Short mmCIF file of C-alpha atoms in Angstrom, two decimals:
data_model
loop_
_atom_site.label_atom_id
_atom_site.label_comp_id
_atom_site.label_asym_id
_atom_site.label_seq_id
_atom_site.Cartn_x
_atom_site.Cartn_y
_atom_site.Cartn_z
CA MET A 1492 95.86 110.75 100.58
CA GLU A 1493 99.43 109.98 99.60
CA SER A 1494 100.47 112.01 102.63
CA ALA A 1495 98.64 109.68 105.02
CA ARG A 1496 100.29 106.66 103.44
CA VAL A 1497 103.72 108.23 103.67
CA ILE A 1498 103.10 109.12 107.31
CA ALA A 1499 101.88 105.59 108.01
CA ARG A 1500 104.98 104.06 106.46
CA LEU A 1501 107.27 106.46 108.30
CA THR A 1502 105.54 105.81 111.61
CA ARG A 1503 106.24 102.14 111.23
CA ILE A 1504 109.92 102.85 110.72
CA VAL A 1505 110.58 105.63 113.23
CA GLY A 1506 107.98 104.55 115.77
CA ASP A 1507 106.24 107.80 116.62
CA VAL A 1508 103.84 109.92 114.64
CA ASP A 1509 105.35 113.29 115.47
CA THR A 1510 108.68 112.43 113.85
CA ALA A 1511 106.83 110.72 111.01
CA GLU A 1512 104.82 113.85 110.26
CA GLU A 1513 107.93 115.98 110.32
CA LEU A 1514 109.81 113.60 108.00
CA ALA A 1515 106.86 113.40 105.64
CA GLN A 1516 106.90 117.17 105.30
CA ASP A 1517 110.62 117.00 104.56
CA ALA A 1518 110.00 114.37 101.90
CA PHE A 1519 107.27 116.43 100.24
CA ALA A 1520 109.43 119.54 100.32
CA THR A 1521 112.37 117.64 98.82
CA ALA A 1522 110.09 116.22 96.15
CA LEU A 1523 108.65 119.57 95.13
CA GLU A 1524 112.08 121.10 94.84
CA LYS A 1525 113.51 118.19 92.90
CA TRP A 1526 110.51 117.85 90.57
CA ARG A 1527 110.51 121.56 89.80
CA GLY A 1528 114.01 121.13 88.43
CA GLU A 1529 113.86 117.67 86.86
CA GLY A 1530 110.19 117.15 86.14
CA VAL A 1531 107.77 114.82 87.84
CA PRO A 1532 109.00 111.20 87.82
CA ALA A 1533 107.00 108.41 86.19
CA ASN A 1534 105.80 107.09 89.52
CA PRO A 1535 105.66 110.03 91.95
CA ALA A 1536 104.19 107.93 94.75
CA ALA A 1537 107.07 105.47 94.63
CA TRP A 1538 109.55 108.31 94.52
CA LEU A 1539 108.00 109.93 97.57
CA HIS A 1540 107.96 106.70 99.51
CA LYS A 1541 111.53 105.97 98.67
CA THR A 1542 112.69 109.45 99.69
CA ALA A 1543 110.67 109.35 102.90
CA HIS A 1544 112.04 105.91 103.57
CA PHE A 1545 115.67 107.03 103.28
CA LEU A 1546 115.02 110.04 105.48
CA ALA A 1547 113.45 107.76 108.08
CA VAL A 1548 116.19 105.16 108.05
CA ASP A 1549 118.72 107.95 108.34
CA ARG A 1550 116.87 109.43 111.28
CA VAL A 1551 116.54 106.11 113.07
CA ARG A 1552 120.21 105.37 112.52
CA ARG A 1553 121.30 108.74 113.93
CA ARG A 1554 118.91 108.58 116.87
CA ASP A 1555 119.75 105.04 117.78
CA THR A 1556 123.44 105.69 117.47
CA GLN A 1557 122.97 108.35 120.07
CA ARG A 1558 121.23 105.83 122.22
CA SER A 1559 123.86 103.18 121.47
CA LYS A 1560 121.29 100.91 119.97
CA TYR A 1561 122.91 100.68 116.62
CA ARG A 1562 123.07 96.93 116.69
CA GLU A 1563 119.34 96.59 116.96
CA VAL A 1564 118.75 98.85 113.97
CA ALA A 1565 121.32 97.03 111.94
CA ALA A 1566 119.44 93.84 112.58
CA ARG A 1567 116.16 95.42 111.57
CA GLU A 1568 117.28 97.37 108.55
CA PRO A 1569 117.65 94.87 105.72
CA ALA A 1570 113.99 93.92 105.83
CA ALA A 1571 112.94 97.54 105.96
CA VAL A 1572 115.13 98.71 103.09
CA GLU A 1573 113.41 96.48 100.54
CA LEU A 1574 110.72 98.75 99.18
CA ASP A 1575 107.61 96.73 98.44
CA LEU A 1576 105.22 99.44 97.43
CA ASP A 1577 102.24 97.25 96.68
CA ALA A 1578 102.20 94.81 99.52
CA ASP A 1579 102.83 96.98 102.55
CA LEU A 1580 100.88 100.13 102.03
CA ALA A 1581 97.50 98.78 103.04
CA ASP A 1582 98.94 97.36 106.23
CA ASP A 1583 100.75 100.61 106.98
CA LEU A 1584 97.65 102.72 106.88
CA LEU A 1585 95.53 100.26 108.80
CA GLY A 1586 98.36 99.81 111.27
CA LEU A 1587 98.36 103.54 111.87
CA ILE A 1588 94.61 103.48 112.45
CA PHE A 1589 94.82 100.56 114.85
CA MET A 1590 97.62 102.31 116.70
CA VAL A 1591 95.59 105.46 117.09
CA CYS A 1592 92.55 103.40 118.11
CA HIS A 1593 94.38 102.07 121.15
CA PRO A 1594 92.04 102.08 124.16
CA ILE A 1595 94.52 104.32 125.99
CA LEU A 1596 93.14 107.28 124.03
CA ALA A 1597 89.76 108.83 124.75
CA PRO A 1598 87.33 108.61 121.82
CA ASP A 1599 87.55 112.35 121.09
CA ALA A 1600 91.34 112.35 121.03
CA ARG A 1601 91.47 109.33 118.80
CA SER A 1602 88.95 110.67 116.31
CA ALA A 1603 90.76 114.00 116.14
CA LEU A 1604 94.09 112.29 115.56
CA ILE A 1605 92.64 110.07 112.86
CA LEU A 1606 91.06 112.96 111.01
CA LYS A 1607 94.36 114.80 111.15
CA LEU A 1608 96.78 111.98 110.33
CA VAL A 1609 94.82 109.57 108.19
CA CYS A 1610 92.31 111.85 106.53
CA GLY A 1611 94.75 114.70 106.09
CA LEU A 1612 92.31 117.31 107.39
CA SER A 1613 93.82 120.54 108.68
CA THR A 1614 93.48 121.25 112.39
CA ASP A 1615 90.95 123.91 111.47
CA GLU A 1616 88.86 121.39 109.52
CA VAL A 1617 89.05 118.88 112.37
CA ALA A 1618 87.88 121.60 114.74
CA ARG A 1619 84.89 122.28 112.53
CA ALA A 1620 84.02 118.59 112.33
CA PHE A 1621 83.87 118.53 116.14
CA LEU A 1622 82.25 121.96 116.46
CA ALA A 1623 85.10 122.83 118.83
CA PRO A 1624 87.56 125.74 118.97
CA GLU A 1625 90.74 125.21 116.93
CA THR A 1626 93.04 125.67 119.95
CA THR A 1627 91.16 122.98 121.89
CA VAL A 1628 91.49 120.52 119.03
CA ALA A 1629 95.15 121.37 118.48
CA GLN A 1630 95.88 120.66 122.15
CA ARG A 1631 93.86 117.47 122.00
CA ILE A 1632 95.95 116.26 119.07
CA VAL A 1633 99.26 117.14 120.72
CA ARG A 1634 98.24 115.41 123.96
CA ALA A 1635 97.06 112.31 122.09
CA LYS A 1636 100.41 111.97 120.35
CA LYS A 1637 102.24 112.42 123.64
CA THR A 1638 100.08 109.80 125.33
CA LEU A 1639 100.82 107.31 122.57
CA SER A 1640 104.56 107.84 122.63
CA ALA A 1641 104.78 108.00 126.44
CA ALA A 1642 103.01 104.66 126.71
CA GLY A 1643 105.25 103.21 124.01
CA ILE A 1644 102.29 102.04 121.95
CA ARG A 1645 103.80 100.21 119.04
CA PHE A 1646 102.91 100.72 115.46
CA GLU A 1647 101.59 97.42 114.25
CA LEU A 1648 98.47 95.45 113.61
CA PRO A 1649 97.54 94.15 117.06
CA PRO A 1650 97.46 90.38 117.52
CA GLU A 1651 94.20 88.81 116.52
CA ASN A 1652 92.88 88.45 120.08
CA GLU A 1653 93.33 92.18 120.70
CA ARG A 1654 91.69 93.29 117.51
CA PRO A 1655 88.00 93.06 118.46
CA ALA A 1656 88.48 95.56 121.29
CA ARG A 1657 89.93 98.11 118.89
CA LEU A 1658 87.77 97.14 115.95
CA ASP A 1659 84.76 99.00 117.38
CA ALA A 1660 86.78 102.19 117.50
CA VAL A 1661 88.31 101.63 114.08
CA ARG A 1662 84.89 101.12 112.52
CA GLU A 1663 83.65 104.26 114.19
CA VAL A 1664 86.53 106.26 112.83
CA VAL A 1665 86.14 104.93 109.31
CA TYR A 1666 82.44 105.74 109.35
CA LEU A 1667 83.13 109.20 110.78
CA LEU A 1668 85.44 109.84 107.88
CA PHE A 1669 82.90 108.53 105.39
CA ASN A 1670 80.21 110.76 106.83
CA GLU A 1671 82.47 113.78 106.64
CA GLY A 1672 82.82 113.00 102.94
CA HIS A 1673 79.15 112.14 102.51
CA THR A 1674 77.88 115.42 103.95
CA ALA A 1675 80.61 117.93 104.65
CA THR A 1676 80.05 119.56 108.03
CA SER A 1677 80.57 123.03 106.65
CA GLY A 1678 81.81 124.83 103.61
CA ASP A 1679 80.46 125.16 100.10
CA GLN A 1680 80.63 121.58 98.91
CA LEU A 1681 77.97 119.11 99.97
CA VAL A 1682 80.02 116.03 99.13
CA ARG A 1683 83.76 115.57 99.52
CA HIS A 1684 84.41 112.68 97.20
CA ASP A 1685 88.06 112.31 98.24
CA LEU A 1686 87.17 111.61 101.86
CA ALA A 1687 84.30 109.28 101.03
CA ALA A 1688 86.51 107.32 98.62
CA GLU A 1689 89.28 106.98 101.20
CA ALA A 1690 86.87 105.81 103.88
CA LEU A 1691 85.49 103.25 101.48
CA ARG A 1692 88.97 102.01 100.72
CA LEU A 1693 89.79 101.72 104.42
CA GLY A 1694 86.51 99.89 104.96
CA ARG A 1695 87.40 97.40 102.24
CA MET A 1696 90.82 96.83 103.80
CA LEU A 1697 89.23 96.36 107.17
CA ALA A 1698 86.72 93.86 105.80
CA ALA A 1699 89.56 91.89 104.24
CA LEU A 1700 91.22 91.86 107.65
CA ALA A 1701 88.09 90.71 109.48
CA PRO A 1702 86.19 88.74 106.83
CA ARG A 1703 84.02 86.91 109.34
CA ASP A 1704 83.02 89.89 111.46
CA PRO A 1705 79.38 90.74 110.61
CA GLU A 1706 79.58 94.33 111.84
CA THR A 1707 82.69 95.11 109.80
CA LEU A 1708 81.04 93.65 106.71
CA GLY A 1709 77.88 95.53 107.68
CA LEU A 1710 79.80 98.80 107.86
CA LEU A 1711 81.33 98.19 104.46
CA ALA A 1712 77.92 97.26 103.00
CA LEU A 1713 76.49 100.48 104.41
CA MET A 1714 79.26 102.59 102.91
CA GLU A 1715 79.13 100.89 99.51
CA LEU A 1716 75.36 101.43 99.35
CA GLN A 1717 75.51 105.03 100.49
CA ALA A 1718 78.39 105.75 98.13
CA SER A 1719 76.35 104.32 95.26
CA ARG A 1720 74.12 107.40 95.57
CA LEU A 1721 76.83 110.06 95.93
CA ALA A 1722 76.75 111.15 92.28
CA ALA A 1723 72.97 111.58 92.43
CA ARG A 1724 73.01 113.56 95.66
CA THR A 1725 74.02 116.85 94.10
CA ALA A 1726 72.35 118.73 91.28
CA ALA A 1727 74.31 120.48 88.53
CA ASP A 1728 74.34 123.69 90.59
CA GLY A 1729 75.78 121.84 93.60
CA SER A 1730 72.57 121.85 95.62
CA ALA A 1731 71.42 118.76 97.52
CA VAL A 1732 68.95 116.34 95.92
CA LEU A 1733 66.81 114.40 98.39
CA LEU A 1734 66.76 110.62 98.24
CA MET A 1735 63.21 110.44 96.88
CA ASP A 1736 63.96 113.00 94.15
CA GLN A 1737 67.22 111.46 92.95
CA ASP A 1738 67.67 110.22 89.41
CA ARG A 1739 68.03 106.52 90.15
CA SER A 1740 69.70 105.83 86.83
CA ARG A 1741 72.67 107.69 88.32
CA TRP A 1742 72.98 105.28 91.23
CA ASP A 1743 76.13 103.25 90.89
CA GLN A 1744 74.97 99.70 90.22
CA LEU A 1745 78.45 98.26 90.77
CA LEU A 1746 78.58 99.62 94.32
CA ILE A 1747 74.98 98.55 94.96
CA ARG A 1748 75.84 95.04 93.89
CA ARG A 1749 78.87 95.00 96.19
CA GLY A 1750 76.76 96.28 99.08
CA LEU A 1751 74.03 93.69 98.56
CA ALA A 1752 76.59 90.89 98.25
CA LEU A 1753 78.14 91.96 101.56
CA LEU A 1754 74.72 91.89 103.23
CA ASP A 1755 74.26 88.35 101.94
CA GLN A 1756 77.56 87.48 103.60
CA VAL A 1757 76.36 89.05 106.85
CA ASP A 1758 73.20 86.92 106.67
CA ALA A 1759 75.24 83.81 105.94
CA LEU A 1760 77.28 84.42 109.09
CA GLY A 1761 74.07 84.20 111.12
CA GLY A 1762 73.43 85.84 114.46
CA ASN A 1763 71.69 89.12 115.10
CA ALA A 1764 72.52 92.01 112.86
CA GLY A 1765 74.37 94.89 114.54
CA ALA A 1766 73.82 98.60 114.09
CA TYR A 1767 75.85 98.96 110.89
CA ALA A 1768 74.33 95.87 109.30
CA LEU A 1769 70.82 97.14 110.13
CA GLN A 1770 71.56 100.52 108.61
CA ALA A 1771 72.96 98.75 105.58
CA ALA A 1772 69.76 96.69 105.32
CA ILE A 1773 67.81 99.95 105.31
CA ALA A 1774 70.04 101.39 102.60
CA ALA A 1775 69.52 98.15 100.67
CA CYS A 1776 65.74 98.70 100.70
CA HIS A 1777 66.29 101.98 98.89
CA ALA A 1778 68.83 100.46 96.53
CA ARG A 1779 66.44 97.70 95.50
CA ALA A 1780 63.59 100.08 94.68
CA ARG A 1781 63.71 100.96 90.99
CA THR A 1782 61.30 103.87 91.57
CA PRO A 1783 60.62 105.80 94.80
CA GLU A 1784 57.10 104.31 94.87
CA GLU A 1785 58.51 100.79 95.05
CA THR A 1786 60.28 101.52 98.35
CA ASP A 1787 59.36 98.99 101.03
CA TRP A 1788 58.69 101.52 103.81
CA GLN A 1789 57.15 98.97 106.14
CA ARG A 1790 60.32 96.91 106.10
CA ILE A 1791 62.38 100.06 106.58
CA THR A 1792 60.21 101.05 109.56
CA ALA A 1793 60.69 97.60 111.07
CA LEU A 1794 64.46 97.87 110.58
CA TYR A 1795 64.50 101.30 112.25
CA ASP A 1796 62.50 99.88 115.15
CA GLY A 1797 65.21 97.24 115.53
CA LEU A 1798 67.94 99.84 115.25
CA ALA A 1799 66.28 102.05 117.88
CA GLN A 1800 66.35 99.08 120.23
CA ILE A 1801 69.99 98.09 119.90
CA SER A 1802 71.42 101.57 119.44
CA PRO A 1803 68.91 104.11 120.72
CA SER A 1804 69.59 107.70 119.74
CA PRO A 1805 67.50 110.74 118.84
CA VAL A 1806 68.96 110.69 115.33
CA VAL A 1807 67.78 107.11 114.81
CA ASP A 1808 64.35 108.12 116.10
CA LEU A 1809 64.26 111.00 113.66
CA ASN A 1810 64.88 108.63 110.77
CA ARG A 1811 62.34 106.26 112.25
CA ALA A 1812 59.85 109.15 112.18
CA VAL A 1813 60.51 109.68 108.47
CA ALA A 1814 60.07 105.99 107.66
CA THR A 1815 56.98 105.68 109.83
CA ALA A 1816 55.40 108.66 108.09
CA GLN A 1817 56.07 107.05 104.72
CA ALA A 1818 54.62 103.72 105.80
CA PHE A 1819 51.72 104.89 107.95
CA GLY A 1820 51.08 108.58 107.16
CA PRO A 1821 52.50 111.95 108.30
CA GLU A 1822 50.61 112.01 111.60
CA ALA A 1823 52.28 108.78 112.76
CA GLY A 1824 55.66 110.33 111.97
CA LEU A 1825 54.81 113.62 113.66
CA ALA A 1826 54.01 111.77 116.88
CA ILE A 1827 57.67 110.67 117.07
CA VAL A 1828 58.93 114.11 116.02
CA ARG A 1829 56.98 115.80 118.84
CA GLN A 1830 58.72 113.61 121.42
CA LEU A 1831 62.07 114.58 119.94
CA GLN A 1832 61.24 118.27 120.10
CA GLU A 1833 61.15 117.92 123.87
CA LEU A 1834 64.84 116.97 123.97
CA ALA A 1835 67.36 119.68 124.74
CA SER A 1836 70.05 117.82 122.80
CA MET A 1837 68.04 118.11 119.58
CA ARG A 1838 67.42 121.85 119.84
CA SER A 1839 70.29 122.86 117.57
CA TYR A 1840 70.09 119.86 115.21
CA HIS A 1841 68.88 121.27 111.91
CA LEU A 1842 67.45 118.03 110.56
CA LEU A 1843 64.74 117.87 113.24
CA PRO A 1844 62.94 121.03 112.08
CA ALA A 1845 63.66 120.00 108.48
CA VAL A 1846 61.80 116.72 108.99
CA ALA A 1847 59.08 118.42 111.05
CA GLY A 1848 58.61 120.91 108.22
CA ASP A 1849 58.32 118.14 105.66
CA LEU A 1850 55.74 116.17 107.64
CA LEU A 1851 53.71 119.29 108.54
CA CYS A 1852 53.75 120.28 104.89
CA ARG A 1853 52.39 116.89 103.90
CA SER A 1854 49.70 117.00 106.53
CA GLY A 1855 48.59 120.35 105.10
CA ASP A 1856 49.84 122.75 107.78
CA HIS A 1857 51.88 125.04 105.51
CA VAL A 1858 52.24 127.89 108.00
CA ALA A 1859 53.84 125.74 110.70
CA ALA A 1860 55.89 123.91 108.03
CA ARG A 1861 57.36 127.18 106.76
CA GLU A 1862 58.47 128.16 110.26
CA GLU A 1863 60.18 124.81 110.74
CA PHE A 1864 62.04 125.05 107.42
CA LEU A 1865 63.28 128.53 108.27
CA ARG A 1866 64.47 127.33 111.65
CA ALA A 1867 66.29 124.44 110.00
CA ALA A 1868 67.92 126.82 107.50
CA SER A 1869 69.19 129.00 110.35
CA LEU A 1870 70.78 126.00 112.07
CA THR A 1871 72.76 124.31 109.27
CA ARG A 1872 76.37 125.28 108.57
CA ASN A 1873 76.39 123.84 105.07
CA ASN A 1874 75.59 126.52 102.51
CA GLN A 1875 74.03 124.15 99.97
CA GLU A 1876 71.77 122.64 102.56
CA ARG A 1877 70.72 126.08 103.75
CA SER A 1878 69.55 127.22 100.34
CA THR A 1879 67.61 123.98 99.81
CA LEU A 1880 65.79 124.54 103.11
CA GLN A 1881 65.10 128.19 102.31
CA GLY A 1882 63.66 127.05 99.00
CA ARG A 1883 61.30 124.67 100.75
CA ALA A 1884 60.17 127.42 103.11
CA ALA A 1885 59.34 129.57 100.11
CA ASP A 1886 57.42 126.68 98.52
CA CYS A 1887 55.39 126.34 101.70
CA ALA A 1888 54.50 130.02 101.67
CA ALA A 1889 53.38 129.61 98.06
CA GLY A 1890 51.41 126.46 98.89
CA HIS A 1891 49.60 128.34 101.62
CA ALA A 1892 48.74 131.31 99.42
CA MET B 1405 88.79 107.54 89.63
CA ARG B 1406 88.03 104.25 88.00
CA TYR B 1407 89.95 102.44 85.34
CA MET B 1408 88.97 99.46 83.28
CA VAL B 1409 91.92 97.19 82.80
CA MET B 1410 91.56 94.69 79.96
CA HIS B 1411 94.01 91.97 79.25
CA TYR B 1412 94.34 90.19 75.93
CA GLN B 1413 94.05 86.55 75.03
CA THR B 1414 97.10 84.37 74.54
CA GLN B 1415 97.04 81.41 72.17
CA ASP B 1416 97.14 79.12 75.22
CA MET B 1417 94.08 80.74 76.72
CA GLU B 1418 92.31 80.52 73.38
CA ASP B 1419 93.20 76.82 73.18
CA GLY B 1420 91.67 76.30 76.61
CA VAL B 1421 94.99 75.60 78.37
CA LYS B 1422 94.41 76.30 82.05
CA PRO B 1423 97.05 78.16 84.05
CA SER B 1424 99.16 75.93 86.29
CA PRO B 1425 98.06 75.61 89.93
CA GLU B 1426 101.05 77.75 90.95
CA GLN B 1427 100.09 80.44 88.47
CA GLN B 1428 96.46 80.29 89.56
CA ALA B 1429 97.55 80.69 93.16
CA GLU B 1430 99.73 83.67 92.26
CA ILE B 1431 96.92 85.34 90.34
CA GLY B 1432 94.51 84.61 93.19
CA ALA B 1433 96.91 86.08 95.74
CA TYR B 1434 97.36 89.19 93.64
CA MET B 1435 93.61 89.67 93.24
CA GLN B 1436 93.09 89.23 96.95
CA GLU B 1437 95.81 91.77 97.64
CA ALA B 1438 94.22 94.25 95.23
CA ALA B 1439 90.82 93.69 96.84
CA GLN B 1440 92.34 94.14 100.27
CA ALA B 1441 93.88 97.41 99.18
CA GLY B 1442 90.37 98.54 98.29
CA VAL B 1443 91.38 98.93 94.66
CA PHE B 1444 89.78 95.95 92.94
CA LEU B 1445 86.04 96.54 92.53
CA THR B 1446 85.11 93.79 90.15
CA GLY B 1447 86.47 91.76 87.30
CA GLU B 1448 85.76 88.75 85.12
CA GLY B 1449 87.57 86.54 82.67
CA VAL B 1450 86.08 84.97 79.56
CA HIS B 1451 86.46 81.58 77.89
CA GLY B 1452 88.06 81.07 74.49
CA SER B 1453 86.22 82.34 71.46
CA SER B 1454 85.13 78.82 70.45
CA GLN B 1455 82.44 79.20 73.11
CA GLY B 1456 81.39 82.64 71.90
CA ALA B 1457 80.03 84.42 68.88
CA ARG B 1458 80.49 87.71 67.11
CA VAL B 1459 77.69 89.95 65.93
CA GLU B 1460 78.68 92.15 63.02
CA VAL B 1461 76.66 94.99 61.57
CA ALA B 1462 77.43 96.35 58.09
CA ASP B 1463 75.10 98.65 56.16
CA GLY B 1464 72.25 97.67 58.46
CA ASP B 1465 72.80 93.96 57.88
CA VAL B 1466 73.40 91.92 61.00
CA ARG B 1467 75.57 88.87 60.69
CA VAL B 1468 76.29 86.37 63.46
CA ILE B 1469 79.61 84.56 63.28
CA ASP B 1470 80.21 81.61 65.57
CA GLY B 1471 83.59 81.23 67.28
CA PRO B 1472 86.42 80.43 67.27
CA PHE B 1473 87.78 83.56 65.67
CA ALA B 1474 91.04 83.56 63.76
CA GLU B 1475 92.88 86.45 65.42
CA ALA B 1476 93.23 85.16 68.99
CA LYS B 1477 95.66 87.87 70.04
CA GLU B 1478 93.16 90.63 69.32
CA LEU B 1479 90.61 89.24 71.75
CA ILE B 1480 89.88 90.46 75.26
CA ALA B 1481 90.45 87.71 77.82
CA GLY B 1482 89.12 89.54 80.84
CA PHE B 1483 88.70 92.84 82.58
CA ALA B 1484 88.86 94.42 86.00
CA ILE B 1485 87.47 97.68 87.33
CA LEU B 1486 89.96 99.39 89.63
CA GLU B 1487 89.40 102.36 91.92
CA VAL B 1488 92.72 104.19 92.01
CA ASP B 1489 94.13 107.68 92.52
CA SER B 1490 95.88 108.01 89.18
CA LEU B 1491 96.60 106.51 85.79
CA ALA B 1492 100.07 105.64 87.09
CA GLU B 1493 98.58 103.53 89.86
CA ALA B 1494 96.30 101.72 87.39
CA ILE B 1495 99.28 101.05 85.11
CA GLU B 1496 101.22 99.64 88.04
CA HIS B 1497 98.46 97.10 88.63
CA ALA B 1498 98.17 96.35 84.92
CA ARG B 1499 101.91 95.71 84.70
CA LYS B 1500 101.83 93.33 87.60
CA PHE B 1501 98.80 91.49 86.28
CA ALA B 1502 100.26 91.25 82.76
CA LEU B 1503 103.38 89.53 84.09
CA LEU B 1504 101.31 87.16 86.23
CA VAL B 1505 98.96 85.98 83.48
CA GLY B 1506 101.62 86.10 80.78
CA THR B 1507 99.63 88.20 78.34
CA HIS B 1508 101.29 90.33 75.67
CA ARG B 1509 99.03 93.32 76.16
CA VAL B 1510 96.85 95.03 78.76
CA ASP B 1511 94.80 98.10 77.94
CA VAL B 1512 94.19 100.64 80.69
CA ARG B 1513 91.24 102.96 80.08
CA ARG B 1514 89.58 105.49 82.31
CA VAL B 1515 85.92 104.80 83.06
CA ILE B 1516 83.50 107.58 82.11
CA GLU B 1517 81.65 108.86 85.17
CA TYR B 1518 78.53 111.00 85.21
CA ALA B 1519 80.60 113.94 86.32
CA ASP B 1520 82.59 113.70 83.06
CA LEU B 1521 79.43 114.06 80.98
CA ALA B 1522 78.19 117.22 82.65
#
């Protein structure tokens, strides 16, 4: 993540992300060469930032000399030269995110740019996250950068009255990043702890920036609570462990406490809870249950009903089906699932047949359950998830025999 | 990775001398900054040992000793849990905090996670 911070800092100095990326690469290359000869310095991050900083100031000076704007740079430089590693970094990174979340960019372009610049994903990885061809995503990223620089969008935290408009997008991006860490779209690892940790950190920075915004606190609460279960989500062999089967002693009580405290703050702010806060409240129900049997499924069902109203989506309905089945029996859940099976948009979503399989299995229809699990296994791109689903299909066959 | 950062008692702290308002403000500002950077997860300070006790076990015998304890400088005065990328980053925070609170020593120790036990 050091790369994102260096890019953020450089963007603030040179003004556009293209140059910043290029300079960051120069700084890393210089560092590697230097460190190979002289050994790694005591504080590599500070060293990198300092090197990048000098490269940037040099670049700005040369460029602005060409444009006869030297006077302006001279006026700006003294403040910029003082290297305050601790104080500025958080603002740099958030500034970069706010810049990229400018309404001038379409949501797809902005998410792609964020994943590339802030999350440090390769273009190939970004492409996979969007299920789009690499060339398409590469073009999208290039165009987004051009749009930003053509419009002269400045790198800075927007004034307070402009923040709410971008805050929605920023929250979305942070949660997208968290989700990519929570369940990697593809590849061999189920959880990418580095991405989840960075999203959490950004969420905390954002909450500090908007301490009275219920949805921002709600988002952070949601991430803290979901992160509290990350260690318990994978078994020793790397396979996924379902929520109800997780060893709850491995849930991170510190993060749970932080999540619950944030939800209390959301309540104290009053008003109706938004989509993130509602999802956090659902996560809190799980966090509070010491054993799976203690889970308050009726409350969770009610929260999903509320969520389906303010932010209707098939995915929310699918979760609502799971909760409803837990609270009122598998048939009640299957009724919702059957409606979802009619939707074209859900046809390639592997979790729908996975849930259908689970509910059918519980209602005793092992033959139909097995088919659903196999369909789900054929649809997922995550290898760990696939083998879990194949295992369940095999269990169903055994249960039937 | 998480680090537990523990700072040690000064004689002033042990005697119940409160930090000056300026110092309190500085410490508060630093903690807010660390929280804003997403680094500071939690932390607490403790009162002088006169308000505490020590439980000692020797050969199966349990002895309770009321505070204050003689060796003030050997006592923990507070801790913080930091989420950082490296030991170097944790040390950087510890250094800053040590100077702010005026302690003579801060220990920086990596927290054991489940993954470390596997």
